[in-house]
Coordinates of C-alpha atoms in Angstrom, one line a residue:
M242 CA 157.2 126.7 112.2
T243 CA 155.1 123.5 113.6
T244 CA 153.1 121.9 110.3
Y245 CA 149.7 119.9 110.2
S246 CA 152.0 116.9 110.0
D247 CA 154.0 117.9 113.4
L248 CA 150.6 117.9 115.3
G249 CA 150.2 114.3 115.3
N250 CA 147.6 112.8 117.9
L251 CA 146.4 115.9 118.3
R252 CA 144.3 115.8 114.9
L253 CA 141.9 114.2 113.8
A254 CA 142.7 111.9 110.3
A255 CA 139.2 113.2 109.1
M256 CA 136.8 115.4 110.3
I257 CA 133.0 113.6 109.9
E258 CA 130.7 115.3 108.2
N259 CA 127.0 116.1 110.2
E260 CA 124.9 113.9 107.8
V261 CA 125.0 110.3 106.6
R262 CA 124.2 110.4 103.3
A263 CA 122.8 107.7 100.8
V264 CA 124.6 106.4 97.5
L265 CA 123.0 106.9 94.9
A266 CA 120.1 104.7 93.4
D267 CA 116.9 105.3 91.3
M268 CA 114.1 106.4 93.9
A269 CA 111.1 107.0 90.6
S270 CA 108.1 104.9 91.2
I271 CA 106.9 103.0 88.9
R272 CA 103.2 102.3 90.5
N273 CA 103.0 106.0 90.4
T274 CA 103.1 106.5 86.3
G275 CA 99.6 105.9 86.1
A276 CA 100.1 103.2 83.5
L277 CA 98.9 100.2 85.9
L278 CA 96.2 98.8 87.1
F279 CA 95.9 98.4 91.4
A280 CA 94.0 95.5 92.3
G281 CA 93.4 96.2 95.7
D282 CA 94.5 94.7 98.9
V283 CA 94.3 91.3 100.0
A284 CA 94.4 91.4 103.7
G285 CA 90.9 90.2 104.9
I286 CA 89.6 88.5 101.8
G287 CA 90.2 85.0 102.6
S288 CA 92.9 84.8 99.9
K289 CA 96.8 85.6 98.7
S290 CA 95.6 86.1 95.4
M291 CA 93.2 88.8 93.5
R292 CA 91.3 87.3 90.3
L293 CA 90.8 89.8 87.7
R294 CA 87.6 89.3 85.9
F295 CA 87.3 90.1 82.4
A296 CA 84.1 89.3 79.5
D297 CA 83.8 90.0 76.0
W298 CA 80.7 92.2 76.0
G299 CA 80.4 95.7 75.3
A300 CA 82.4 96.7 72.1
A301 CA 84.5 93.8 72.0
T302 CA 81.4 91.6 70.5
P303 CA 79.2 94.1 68.2
F304 CA 75.5 93.7 66.8
S305 CA 75.4 91.9 63.8
T306 CA 73.0 91.9 61.2
A307 CA 69.5 90.2 62.0
T308 CA 66.7 89.8 59.1
D309 CA 63.5 91.1 59.7
G310 CA 60.4 89.5 62.2
A311 CA 63.3 86.5 62.1
D312 CA 64.7 85.3 65.2
V313 CA 67.8 86.3 66.8
S314 CA 70.1 83.4 68.3
A315 CA 72.0 84.2 71.9
S316 CA 75.5 85.0 72.3
T317 CA 77.7 83.4 74.3
L318 CA 79.8 85.2 76.8
T319 CA 83.3 84.6 76.2
P320 CA 84.8 85.1 80.4
S321 CA 88.7 85.2 81.4
T322 CA 90.5 86.0 84.5
V323 CA 94.0 86.7 85.4
D324 CA 95.3 86.2 89.2
V325 CA 97.3 88.3 90.8
T326 CA 99.8 86.8 93.4
V327 CA 101.0 88.5 96.4
G328 CA 104.1 87.4 98.0
R329 CA 106.5 88.5 100.7
S330 CA 109.3 90.6 100.5
A331 CA 111.8 91.5 103.6
L332 CA 114.7 93.8 104.9
R333 CA 116.1 93.5 108.2
Y334 CA 119.0 95.5 109.5
D335 CA 120.9 94.9 113.3
I336 CA 122.8 97.6 115.0
T337 CA 124.5 97.6 118.0
D338 CA 123.9 99.4 120.6
L339 CA 127.6 100.9 121.4
A340 CA 127.1 101.3 117.3
S341 CA 123.9 103.5 117.9
M342 CA 124.8 105.2 120.7
T343 CA 128.5 106.7 119.4
G344 CA 126.3 108.2 116.4
L345 CA 126.9 112.1 115.0
G346 CA 124.6 114.3 114.4
L347 CA 122.0 113.0 111.4
D348 CA 123.4 109.1 111.9
I349 CA 122.9 105.3 111.7
D350 CA 120.4 104.5 113.9
P351 CA 117.7 102.1 114.0
F352 CA 114.8 105.2 113.7
N353 CA 116.7 106.1 110.7
I354 CA 117.3 103.1 109.3
A355 CA 113.7 102.7 109.5
Q356 CA 112.7 105.6 107.7
K357 CA 114.6 105.2 104.7
M358 CA 113.3 101.2 104.6
A359 CA 110.4 102.5 103.0
M360 CA 112.8 103.6 99.9
S361 CA 114.2 99.8 99.9
A362 CA 110.6 98.8 99.9
E363 CA 109.4 101.2 96.7
A364 CA 112.2 99.5 95.0
R365 CA 111.1 96.4 95.4
I366 CA 108.3 97.0 94.3
N367 CA 109.5 98.5 90.7
Q368 CA 111.8 95.3 90.5
I369 CA 108.0 92.8 91.1
I370 CA 106.3 95.3 88.5
A371 CA 109.1 95.4 85.6
A372 CA 109.5 91.6 86.0
T373 CA 106.1 91.1 84.1
F374 CA 107.3 92.1 81.2
A375 CA 109.1 89.8 79.7
S376 CA 105.8 87.9 80.1
A377 CA 103.9 89.8 77.7
S378 CA 103.2 87.8 74.5
N379 CA 103.6 90.9 71.9
A380 CA 107.4 92.1 71.4
V381 CA 109.4 94.2 69.4
G382 CA 112.9 95.3 68.9
T383 CA 115.4 93.0 68.0
S384 CA 117.7 91.4 70.6
G385 CA 121.5 92.2 70.6
V386 CA 120.6 95.9 68.6
D387 CA 120.0 99.2 70.2
M388 CA 116.3 100.5 70.6
S389 CA 115.2 102.9 67.9
V390 CA 112.6 105.2 67.0
D391 CA 111.4 102.6 64.4
D392 CA 111.5 100.0 67.5
F393 CA 109.0 102.5 69.8
Y394 CA 106.6 103.2 66.1
D395 CA 106.5 99.6 66.8
A396 CA 105.0 99.4 69.9
M397 CA 102.7 101.6 69.2
F398 CA 101.7 100.1 66.0
Q399 CA 101.0 97.2 68.2
L400 CA 99.1 98.6 70.3
E401 CA 97.1 100.3 68.2
S402 CA 96.1 97.2 66.0
E403 CA 94.9 95.9 69.2
S404 CA 92.3 98.6 69.9
N405 CA 93.7 100.4 72.3
N406 CA 93.2 103.4 72.8
G407 CA 93.7 106.5 75.2
E408 CA 96.7 107.4 76.9
F409 CA 99.9 105.3 76.3
Y410 CA 103.0 105.2 78.5
C411 CA 106.3 103.3 77.5
I412 CA 108.8 102.0 80.7
L413 CA 112.6 101.8 79.9
H414 CA 115.7 101.1 80.5
P415 CA 117.9 104.7 80.7
Q416 CA 120.1 102.5 78.3
Q417 CA 117.2 101.8 76.1
L418 CA 116.4 105.7 76.3
S419 CA 119.6 107.0 75.5
D420 CA 119.8 104.5 72.5
L421 CA 116.0 106.0 71.5
R422 CA 117.3 109.8 72.0
D423 CA 120.3 108.6 69.7
S424 CA 118.4 107.3 67.2
L425 CA 116.5 110.5 67.2
R426 CA 119.3 112.3 66.3
S427 CA 120.0 110.6 62.9
E428 CA 116.4 111.2 61.5
S429 CA 116.0 114.3 59.7
N430 CA 112.0 114.3 59.6
N431 CA 111.3 117.5 61.8
A432 CA 107.8 116.1 62.6
L433 CA 109.6 113.3 64.6
A434 CA 109.9 115.3 68.4
F435 CA 110.9 114.5 71.2
S436 CA 109.5 116.7 74.7
P437 CA 112.0 116.4 77.4
A438 CA 110.4 116.8 81.2
T439 CA 110.1 120.1 82.2
E440 CA 109.5 121.2 85.7
D441 CA 106.1 121.2 85.7
M442 CA 105.2 117.8 83.7
L443 CA 107.6 116.3 86.7
S444 CA 105.6 118.0 89.5
I445 CA 102.3 116.9 88.1
K446 CA 104.3 112.9 86.3
G447 CA 106.8 111.8 89.2
Q448 CA 110.4 111.2 89.3
G449 CA 111.2 109.1 86.5
F450 CA 109.4 110.3 83.9
A451 CA 111.7 111.3 81.2
G452 CA 109.6 113.1 78.6
R453 CA 107.1 113.0 75.8
F454 CA 107.6 110.5 72.5
G455 CA 104.4 110.4 69.6
G456 CA 102.4 111.7 72.3
V457 CA 103.4 108.5 74.6
D458 CA 104.6 109.2 78.3
I459 CA 108.1 107.9 78.8
F460 CA 109.3 107.2 82.1
K461 CA 113.1 105.1 82.8
S462 CA 113.4 103.0 85.3
S463 CA 116.8 101.2 86.2
Y464 CA 114.8 98.0 87.6
V465 CA 114.2 97.3 83.8
T466 CA 115.3 93.9 84.1
E467 CA 118.0 92.1 81.3
A468 CA 118.0 88.8 79.9
A469 CA 120.2 87.0 78.1
G470 CA 122.1 90.5 77.5
D471 CA 119.1 92.5 76.6
K472 CA 117.0 95.1 78.4
I473 CA 113.0 94.3 78.9
G474 CA 110.9 97.4 78.5
A475 CA 107.2 97.8 77.7
M476 CA 105.2 100.4 75.7
M477 CA 101.1 99.7 77.5
S478 CA 97.8 101.2 77.7
R479 CA 96.1 101.6 81.2
G480 CA 95.7 99.0 83.0
G481 CA 98.2 96.2 80.9
V482 CA 99.5 95.8 83.7
A483 CA 97.7 95.2 87.4
Y484 CA 99.5 94.8 90.8
A485 CA 98.3 94.2 94.7
V486 CA 99.6 94.1 97.8
G487 CA 99.0 93.2 101.3
T488 CA 98.8 95.2 104.5
P489 CA 99.5 92.9 108.1
R490 CA 97.2 94.1 110.9
P491 CA 98.4 95.4 113.6
L492 CA 99.3 92.4 116.4
A493 CA 98.8 93.4 119.7
G494 CA 102.2 92.3 121.7
A495 CA 104.2 93.0 118.3
G496 CA 106.0 95.8 119.9
V497 CA 106.8 99.2 117.9
E498 CA 105.6 99.1 114.0
I499 CA 106.0 102.2 112.0
R500 CA 104.0 102.4 108.6
P501 CA 105.3 105.1 106.2
A502 CA 102.4 106.5 104.6
G503 CA 101.8 105.9 100.4
T504 CA 103.3 102.4 101.4
P505 CA 102.8 99.2 102.2
V506 CA 105.9 98.4 104.2
V507 CA 105.7 97.4 107.9
I508 CA 108.5 97.8 109.7
A509 CA 108.9 96.4 113.1
F510 CA 111.5 96.6 115.5
Q511 CA 112.7 93.7 118.5
R512 CA 115.2 94.0 121.0
D513 CA 117.3 91.2 121.3
E514 CA 119.0 91.9 125.5
S515 CA 121.4 89.1 125.6
K516 CA 123.2 90.9 122.4
G517 CA 122.4 94.3 123.5
L518 CA 121.5 94.8 119.4
T519 CA 118.0 96.2 117.8
E520 CA 116.9 94.5 115.1
V521 CA 114.8 96.5 111.9
C522 CA 112.7 94.3 109.9
G523 CA 110.4 95.6 107.4
H524 CA 107.5 93.2 105.6
L525 CA 106.3 93.8 102.2
Y526 CA 103.5 91.9 100.5
C527 CA 103.0 92.3 96.9
G528 CA 102.5 90.9 93.4
A529 CA 101.9 92.0 89.8
A530 CA 100.6 90.5 86.8
I531 CA 100.3 90.9 83.2
A532 CA 96.0 92.0 83.3
E533 CA 95.1 92.0 79.7
D534 CA 97.8 90.8 77.1
S535 CA 97.0 92.7 74.6
R536 CA 97.3 95.7 76.4
I537 CA 100.8 95.2 76.6
V538 CA 104.3 95.5 74.5
K539 CA 107.6 94.3 75.6
I540 CA 110.2 96.5 73.6
V541 CA 113.3 94.3 74.0
T542 CA 117.2 95.6 72.9
D543 CA 120.9 95.5 73.8
A544 CA 121.7 96.5 77.2

C-alpha cells in the first residue's frame, strides 16, 4: 500500500489557489452617502485650499416690523468662511521581476496591485472625513457609556433646534450601531421601529447603508475614529461636512499612469533596473472640514 505520506517529494506541501483574495476590510464609501458637500477640485485654482463662503441672508435674517412712512435702517450681512485644505496621502509597493514572473493565475503583480490601490485611496478618504467629526461643537452621548436610543434622539433634537430640515444622515462605528440596536430591543414603544437595509435600498444608497430609524439614514463605517476609548460618530444634515480633492495633471515623460474611474487617485509605475523591480506608487490629494457647525452633531459613546 502506498500512502500520501509515502510519496514524499513527489507531492506538493499544498496546492495554491488560482486567485489571491483580499483580506476582510470595510470597503464602504462615506463620501457617497449623500451627506457631504463636495467643495471641488483644487487643480488649477492657484491654492491648495478651497474657501467656502457663507452669509446670513435669506431666511437667516427675517423681515422686521416697520412703521408706516418711516425710514428703515440698513441691515448688515455677517459673512463667514470655511477653508477645506487638500493634503497629500500616498501608498507604495515594490515588487521584483522574479516575484512577479513566478505568479500563478490571478496573482500579485504590478497591475493587480495598482487596481487594488483605488480601494486603499477610498479608505483614506473615509479616514479624513471621519476625523472631522471630533471638531463638531455640538455633542451628545456619554463617554464610556454604550450608545442608546436616547443619544440618537438627542442628536436629532440638536439638529432640529438649529433649524435643520430635510434629510438627516448618521454615520456610526459598527460598535455604536450594534449598541443602538441593543438599546432598541429594550424599548417597549411600538412606534420605535428600525428599518434595516433591503437589497433595493443597498442598490440605491450603496454599501455601508445600515437602514433607517426615525427618518434618519444610518451608515456604518469602521473608519469612525476613536479617542480616549470612545467612538466619535456623527449625525448631520446635508452639507455638514465638506471635502475637496486635487487631481494632478498628466505630466509629459512621467511614464505609465493609471487613474481609476470614480476616484481622484493617480497610480504611477517606476522602474529600478539596477534592482530588477517595479515601484507602484499611488498619490491622493484630499481634505475635509466641517462646513457649518450647526449642521452636525458628534456622537461620543463607549467603544
